[in-house]
Amino acid sequence: MKTTAYTPFEVGAKDRVVGFFVISAMLLFLLGFVIPAVKRLGADQGILFYTTLDQTYGIAEEALVSLRGVEIGKVADIRITDSSMVRVDVSLSPEYAPFYTKNSKMTVDSNIGVNTLLTGSGLILEPGSISNGLMAPGDFIATEAPQGIG
């Protein structure tokens, strides 16, 4: 037995092994959160287009944009323009770029459903004729407002 009142902590081989496993487990746990976040950032790189409406009609950011029932993008931003119109920026998937043709139209998806309750109304893309040519990123897409009763 030592006669000194205070002895420093001595690190042994067991302590090093336990420390290695604890640090490794923490790194793996953090990577489990970082890797999916990086993948989501890569998936958010879409082709931007915009449209204008006289009001939002329940459209919110992250609302779905679909083409024949298939999700092709999301609403990226909503803001009011200088001319008091609502500008809606949409980010569409590059995978479906051949369908983004000139004279395409959008309609407000006002059907009642689970998605409408969770994310608000969405937009439906109705592509124009392929012979019209493809739209350039940042182009305007005309949108038809929903017809209501009254």
Coordinates of N, CA and C in Angstrom, one line a residue:
M1 N 0.8 -1.2 0.0 CA 0.0 0.0 0.0 C 0.9 1.2 0.0
K2 N 0.4 2.3 -0.8 CA 1.2 3.5 -0.9 C 0.9 4.4 0.3
T3 N 1.9 5.1 0.7 CA 1.7 6.0 1.8 C 1.3 7.4 1.5
T4 N 1.2 7.8 0.2 CA 0.8 9.1 -0.2 C -0.7 9.2 -0.2
A5 N -1.2 10.4 0.1 CA -2.6 10.6 0.2 C -3.3 10.6 -1.2
Y6 N -2.5 11.1 -2.2 CA -3.1 11.3 -3.5 C -2.2 10.6 -4.5
T7 N -2.9 9.7 -5.3 CA -2.1 9.1 -6.4 C -2.9 9.4 -7.7
P8 N -2.2 9.7 -8.8 CA -2.9 10.0 -10.0 C -3.5 8.7 -10.6
F9 N -4.5 9.0 -11.5 CA -5.2 7.8 -12.1 C -4.3 7.2 -13.1
E10 N -4.1 5.9 -13.1 CA -3.3 5.3 -14.0 C -4.1 4.6 -15.1
V11 N -3.8 4.8 -16.4 CA -4.6 4.3 -17.5 C -3.9 3.0 -17.9
G12 N -4.8 2.0 -17.9 CA -4.4 0.6 -18.2 C -4.8 0.2 -19.6
A13 N -4.5 -1.0 -20.0 CA -4.9 -1.5 -21.3 C -6.4 -1.6 -21.4
K14 N -7.1 -2.0 -20.4 CA -8.5 -2.2 -20.4 C -9.2 -0.8 -20.6
D15 N -8.7 0.2 -20.0 CA -9.2 1.6 -20.1 C -9.1 2.1 -21.6
R16 N -8.0 1.8 -22.2 CA -7.8 2.2 -23.6 C -8.8 1.5 -24.5
V17 N -9.0 0.2 -24.3 CA -9.9 -0.6 -25.2 C -11.3 -0.1 -25.0
V18 N -11.7 0.1 -23.8 CA -13.1 0.7 -23.5 C -13.2 2.1 -24.2
G19 N -12.3 2.9 -24.0 CA -12.3 4.2 -24.6 C -12.4 4.2 -26.1
F20 N -11.6 3.3 -26.7 CA -11.7 3.1 -28.2 C -13.1 2.7 -28.7
F21 N -13.7 1.8 -28.0 CA -15.0 1.4 -28.4 C -16.1 2.4 -28.1
V22 N -15.9 3.2 -27.1 CA -16.9 4.3 -26.8 C -16.8 5.4 -27.9
I23 N -15.6 5.8 -28.2 CA -15.4 6.8 -29.2 C -15.8 6.3 -30.6
S24 N -15.5 5.0 -30.9 CA -16.0 4.4 -32.2 C -17.5 4.4 -32.3
A25 N -18.2 4.0 -31.2 CA -19.6 4.0 -31.2 C -20.2 5.4 -31.4
M26 N -19.6 6.4 -30.8 CA -20.1 7.7 -30.9 C -19.9 8.2 -32.4
L27 N -18.8 7.9 -33.0 CA -18.6 8.3 -34.4 C -19.6 7.6 -35.3
L28 N -19.8 6.4 -35.1 CA -20.8 5.7 -36.0 C -22.2 6.2 -35.8
F29 N -22.5 6.5 -34.6 CA -23.9 7.1 -34.3 C -24.0 8.5 -35.0
L30 N -23.0 9.3 -34.9 CA -23.0 10.6 -35.6 C -23.1 10.4 -37.1
L31 N -22.3 9.5 -37.7 CA -22.3 9.3 -39.1 C -23.7 8.8 -39.6
G32 N -24.4 8.1 -38.7 CA -25.8 7.7 -39.0 C -26.7 8.9 -39.3
F33 N -26.4 10.0 -38.7 CA -27.2 11.2 -38.9 C -26.6 12.1 -40.0
V34 N -25.3 12.1 -40.1 CA -24.6 13.0 -41.1 C -24.8 12.5 -42.6
I35 N -24.6 11.2 -42.8 CA -24.7 10.7 -44.1 C -26.1 10.9 -44.7
P36 N -27.2 10.6 -44.0 CA -28.5 10.9 -44.6 C -28.8 12.4 -44.9
A37 N -28.2 13.2 -44.0 CA -28.4 14.6 -44.3 C -27.7 15.1 -45.5
V38 N -26.5 14.5 -45.8 CA -25.8 14.9 -47.0 C -26.5 14.4 -48.2
K39 N -27.1 13.2 -48.1 CA -27.8 12.6 -49.2 C -29.0 13.5 -49.5
R40 N -29.7 14.0 -48.5 CA -30.9 14.9 -48.7 C -30.5 16.2 -49.4
L41 N -29.3 16.7 -49.0 CA -28.8 17.9 -49.6 C -28.6 17.7 -51.1
G42 N -28.0 16.6 -51.5 CA -27.8 16.3 -52.9 C -29.1 16.1 -53.6
A43 N -30.1 15.5 -53.0 CA -31.4 15.3 -53.6 C -32.1 16.6 -53.8
D44 N -31.9 17.6 -53.0 CA -32.6 18.8 -53.1 C -32.1 19.7 -54.3
Q45 N -31.1 19.3 -55.0 CA -30.6 20.0 -56.1 C -31.5 19.7 -57.3
G46 N -32.5 20.6 -57.5 CA -33.4 20.4 -58.6 C -33.3 21.6 -59.6
I47 N -34.1 21.5 -60.6 CA -34.2 22.6 -61.6 C -35.3 23.6 -61.1
L48 N -34.9 24.8 -61.0 CA -35.8 25.8 -60.5 C -36.7 26.5 -61.6
F49 N -38.0 26.6 -61.4 CA -38.9 27.3 -62.2 C -39.8 28.1 -61.3
Y50 N -40.6 29.0 -61.8 CA -41.4 29.8 -61.0 C -42.8 30.0 -61.6
T51 N -43.8 30.4 -60.8 CA -45.1 30.7 -61.3 C -45.6 31.8 -60.4
T52 N -46.7 32.5 -60.8 CA -47.3 33.5 -60.0 C -48.8 33.2 -59.9
L53 N -49.3 33.6 -58.7 CA -50.7 33.4 -58.4 C -51.3 34.7 -57.8
D54 N -52.6 34.8 -57.8 CA -53.2 36.0 -57.1 C -53.3 35.8 -55.6
Q55 N -53.2 34.5 -55.1 CA -53.2 34.2 -53.7 C -52.5 32.8 -53.6
T56 N -52.3 32.3 -52.4 CA -51.5 31.1 -52.2 C -52.4 29.8 -52.4
Y57 N -53.7 29.9 -52.2 CA -54.6 28.7 -52.3 C -54.1 27.6 -51.5
G58 N -53.5 27.9 -50.3 CA -53.1 26.8 -49.4 C -51.7 26.2 -49.7
I59 N -51.0 26.7 -50.7 CA -49.7 26.2 -51.1 C -48.7 26.7 -50.1
A60 N -47.9 25.8 -49.6 CA -46.9 26.1 -48.6 C -45.5 25.5 -49.1
E61 N -44.4 26.0 -48.5 CA -43.1 25.5 -48.8 C -43.1 24.0 -48.5
E62 N -42.4 23.2 -49.3 CA -42.3 21.8 -49.3 C -43.5 21.1 -49.8
A63 N -44.5 21.8 -50.3 CA -45.7 21.2 -50.9 C -45.2 20.4 -52.2
L64 N -45.9 19.4 -52.5 CA -45.5 18.5 -53.6 C -45.9 19.1 -54.9
V65 N -45.1 18.8 -55.9 CA -45.4 19.1 -57.3 C -45.4 17.7 -58.0
S66 N -46.5 17.4 -58.7 CA -46.6 16.1 -59.3 C -46.9 16.2 -60.8
L67 N -46.6 15.1 -61.4 CA -46.9 14.9 -62.9 C -47.6 13.6 -63.0
R68 N -48.9 13.6 -63.3 CA -49.7 12.3 -63.5 C -49.6 11.4 -62.2
G69 N -49.6 12.1 -61.1 CA -49.6 11.3 -59.8 C -48.2 11.0 -59.3
V70 N -47.2 11.3 -60.0 CA -45.8 11.0 -59.6 C -45.2 12.3 -59.0
E71 N -44.6 12.2 -57.9 CA -43.9 13.4 -57.3 C -42.7 13.7 -58.1
I72 N -42.6 14.9 -58.6 CA -41.4 15.3 -59.4 C -40.7 16.5 -58.8
G73 N -41.2 17.0 -57.7 CA -40.5 18.2 -57.1 C -41.3 18.7 -55.9
K74 N -40.8 19.8 -55.4 CA -41.4 20.5 -54.3 C -41.4 22.0 -54.4
V75 N -42.2 22.6 -53.7 CA -42.2 24.1 -53.7 C -41.0 24.5 -52.8
A76 N -40.2 25.3 -53.4 CA -39.0 25.8 -52.8 C -39.1 27.1 -52.0
D77 N -39.9 28.0 -52.5 CA -40.1 29.3 -51.8 C -41.4 29.9 -52.3
I78 N -41.9 30.7 -51.4 CA -43.2 31.5 -51.6 C -42.9 32.9 -51.1
R79 N -43.2 33.9 -52.0 CA -43.1 35.3 -51.5 C -44.0 36.2 -52.3
I80 N -44.2 37.4 -51.9 CA -45.0 38.4 -52.6 C -44.1 39.3 -53.4
T81 N -44.6 39.5 -54.7 CA -43.8 40.3 -55.6 C -44.1 41.8 -55.4
D82 N -43.4 42.6 -56.1 CA -43.7 44.1 -56.1 C -45.1 44.4 -56.6
S83 N -45.6 43.6 -57.5 CA -46.9 43.8 -58.1 C -48.0 43.1 -57.3
S84 N -47.8 42.8 -56.1 CA -48.7 42.2 -55.2 C -49.2 40.8 -55.6
M85 N -48.4 40.1 -56.3 CA -48.8 38.7 -56.7 C -48.0 37.8 -55.8
V86 N -48.4 36.5 -55.8 CA -47.6 35.5 -55.0 C -46.7 34.8 -56.0
R87 N -45.4 34.8 -55.7 CA -44.5 34.1 -56.6 C -44.2 32.8 -55.9
V88 N -44.3 31.7 -56.6 CA -44.0 30.4 -56.1 C -42.9 29.8 -56.9
D89 N -41.8 29.5 -56.2 CA -40.6 28.9 -56.8 C -40.7 27.4 -56.6
V90 N -40.6 26.6 -57.7 CA -40.6 25.2 -57.5 C -39.3 24.6 -58.0
S91 N -38.9 23.5 -57.3 CA -37.6 22.8 -57.6 C -38.1 21.4 -58.1
L92 N -37.8 21.2 -59.4 CA -38.2 20.0 -60.1 C -37.0 19.0 -60.3
S93 N -37.3 17.8 -60.2 CA -36.2 16.8 -60.3 C -35.6 16.8 -61.7
P94 N -34.3 16.7 -61.9 CA -33.7 16.6 -63.2 C -34.0 15.3 -63.9
E95 N -34.4 14.3 -63.2 CA -34.8 13.0 -63.7 C -35.9 13.1 -64.8
Y96 N -36.8 14.1 -64.5 CA -38.0 14.2 -65.4 C -37.9 15.4 -66.3
A97 N -36.7 15.9 -66.6 CA -36.4 17.1 -67.4 C -37.0 17.0 -68.8
P98 N -37.1 15.9 -69.4 CA -37.7 15.9 -70.8 C -39.2 16.3 -70.8
F99 N -39.8 16.3 -69.6 CA -41.2 16.7 -69.6 C -41.4 18.2 -69.3
Y100 N -40.4 18.9 -69.0 CA -40.5 20.3 -68.7 C -40.4 21.1 -70.1
T101 N -41.5 21.1 -70.8 CA -41.5 21.7 -72.1 C -42.1 23.0 -72.1
K102 N -41.9 23.8 -73.1 CA -42.5 25.2 -73.3 C -44.0 25.0 -73.4
N103 N -44.7 25.9 -73.0 CA -46.2 25.9 -72.9 C -46.7 24.9 -71.9
S104 N -45.9 24.5 -71.0 CA -46.4 23.6 -69.9 C -47.3 24.5 -69.0
K105 N -48.2 23.9 -68.3 CA -49.1 24.6 -67.3 C -49.1 23.9 -66.0
M106 N -49.4 24.6 -65.0 CA -49.6 24.0 -63.7 C -51.0 24.3 -63.2
T107 N -51.5 23.4 -62.4 CA -52.8 23.7 -61.8 C -52.6 23.4 -60.3
V108 N -53.4 24.1 -59.5 CA -53.4 23.9 -58.1 C -54.1 22.7 -57.7
D109 N -53.5 21.8 -57.0 CA -54.1 20.5 -56.6 C -54.8 20.8 -55.3
S110 N -56.1 21.0 -55.4 CA -56.9 21.3 -54.2 C -57.8 20.1 -53.8
N111 N -57.5 18.9 -54.3 CA -58.2 17.7 -53.8 C -57.9 17.5 -52.3
I112 N -59.0 17.1 -51.6 CA -58.8 16.8 -50.2 C -58.1 15.5 -50.1
G113 N -57.1 15.4 -49.3 CA -56.4 14.2 -49.1 C -55.4 14.3 -47.9
V114 N -54.7 13.2 -47.6 CA -53.7 13.3 -46.5 C -52.6 14.3 -46.8
N115 N -52.1 14.3 -48.0 CA -51.0 15.2 -48.3 C -51.5 16.7 -48.2
T116 N -52.7 16.9 -48.6 CA -53.2 18.3 -48.5 C -53.3 18.7 -47.1
L117 N -53.7 17.8 -46.2 CA -53.8 18.2 -44.8 C -52.5 18.4 -44.1
L118 N -51.5 17.6 -44.6 CA -50.1 17.7 -43.9 C -49.3 18.8 -44.5
T119 N -49.3 19.0 -45.8 CA -48.4 20.0 -46.4 C -49.1 21.1 -47.2
G120 N -50.4 21.1 -47.2 CA -51.1 22.1 -47.9 C -51.3 21.6 -49.3
S121 N -51.9 22.5 -50.1 CA -52.2 22.2 -51.5 C -50.9 22.0 -52.3
G122 N -50.9 21.2 -53.3 CA -49.7 21.1 -54.1 C -50.0 21.6 -55.5
L123 N -49.1 21.3 -56.4 CA -49.2 21.8 -57.8 C -49.1 20.5 -58.7
I124 N -49.8 20.6 -59.8 CA -49.8 19.5 -60.8 C -49.3 20.1 -62.1
L125 N -48.2 19.5 -62.6 CA -47.6 20.0 -63.9 C -48.3 19.2 -65.1
E126 N -48.7 20.0 -66.0 CA -49.3 19.5 -67.3 C -48.3 19.9 -68.4
P127 N -47.5 18.9 -68.9 CA -46.5 19.3 -69.9 C -47.1 19.7 -71.2
G128 N -46.4 20.6 -71.9 CA -46.8 20.9 -73.2 C -46.3 19.9 -74.2
S129 N -46.5 20.2 -75.5 CA -46.0 19.3 -76.5 C -44.5 19.2 -76.6
I130 N -43.9 18.1 -76.8 CA -42.5 17.9 -76.9 C -41.9 18.7 -78.1
S131 N -42.7 18.9 -79.1 CA -42.3 19.7 -80.2 C -42.0 21.2 -79.9
N132 N -42.5 21.7 -78.8 CA -42.3 23.0 -78.4 C -40.9 23.3 -77.9
G133 N -40.2 22.3 -77.5 CA -38.9 22.4 -77.0 C -38.9 22.4 -75.4
L134 N -37.7 22.3 -74.9 CA -37.6 22.3 -73.4 C -37.5 23.7 -72.8
M135 N -38.0 23.9 -71.6 CA -37.8 25.1 -70.9 C -36.4 25.2 -70.3
A136 N -36.0 26.5 -70.2 CA -34.7 26.7 -69.6 C -34.9 26.9 -68.1
P137 N -33.9 26.5 -67.3 CA -34.0 26.7 -65.8 C -34.3 28.2 -65.5
G138 N -35.3 28.4 -64.6 CA -35.7 29.7 -64.2 C -36.8 30.3 -65.0
D139 N -37.3 29.5 -66.0 CA -38.5 30.0 -66.8 C -39.8 30.1 -66.0
F140 N -40.7 30.8 -66.5 CA -42.0 31.0 -65.9 C -42.9 29.9 -66.4
I141 N -43.8 29.3 -65.5 CA -44.8 28.3 -65.9 C -46.1 28.9 -65.5
A142 N -47.0 29.0 -66.5 CA -48.4 29.6 -66.2 C -49.1 28.6 -65.3
T143 N -49.9 29.2 -64.4 CA -50.7 28.3 -63.4 C -52.1 28.7 -63.5
E144 N -53.0 27.8 -63.6 CA -54.5 28.0 -63.5 C -54.9 27.9 -62.1
A145 N -55.6 28.9 -61.7 CA -56.2 29.0 -60.3 C -57.4 28.0 -60.2
P146 N -57.6 27.4 -59.1 CA -58.7 26.5 -58.9 C -60.0 27.3 -58.9
Q147 N -61.0 26.6 -59.5 CA -62.4 27.2 -59.5 C -63.1 26.8 -58.3
G148 N -63.7 27.7 -57.6 CA -64.4 27.4 -56.4 C -65.9 27.6 -56.6
I149 N -66.7 27.1 -55.7 CA -68.1 27.3 -55.7 C -68.4 28.7 -55.1
G150 N -69.2 29.4 -55.8 CA -69.5 30.8 -55.2 C -69.1 31.8 -56.2

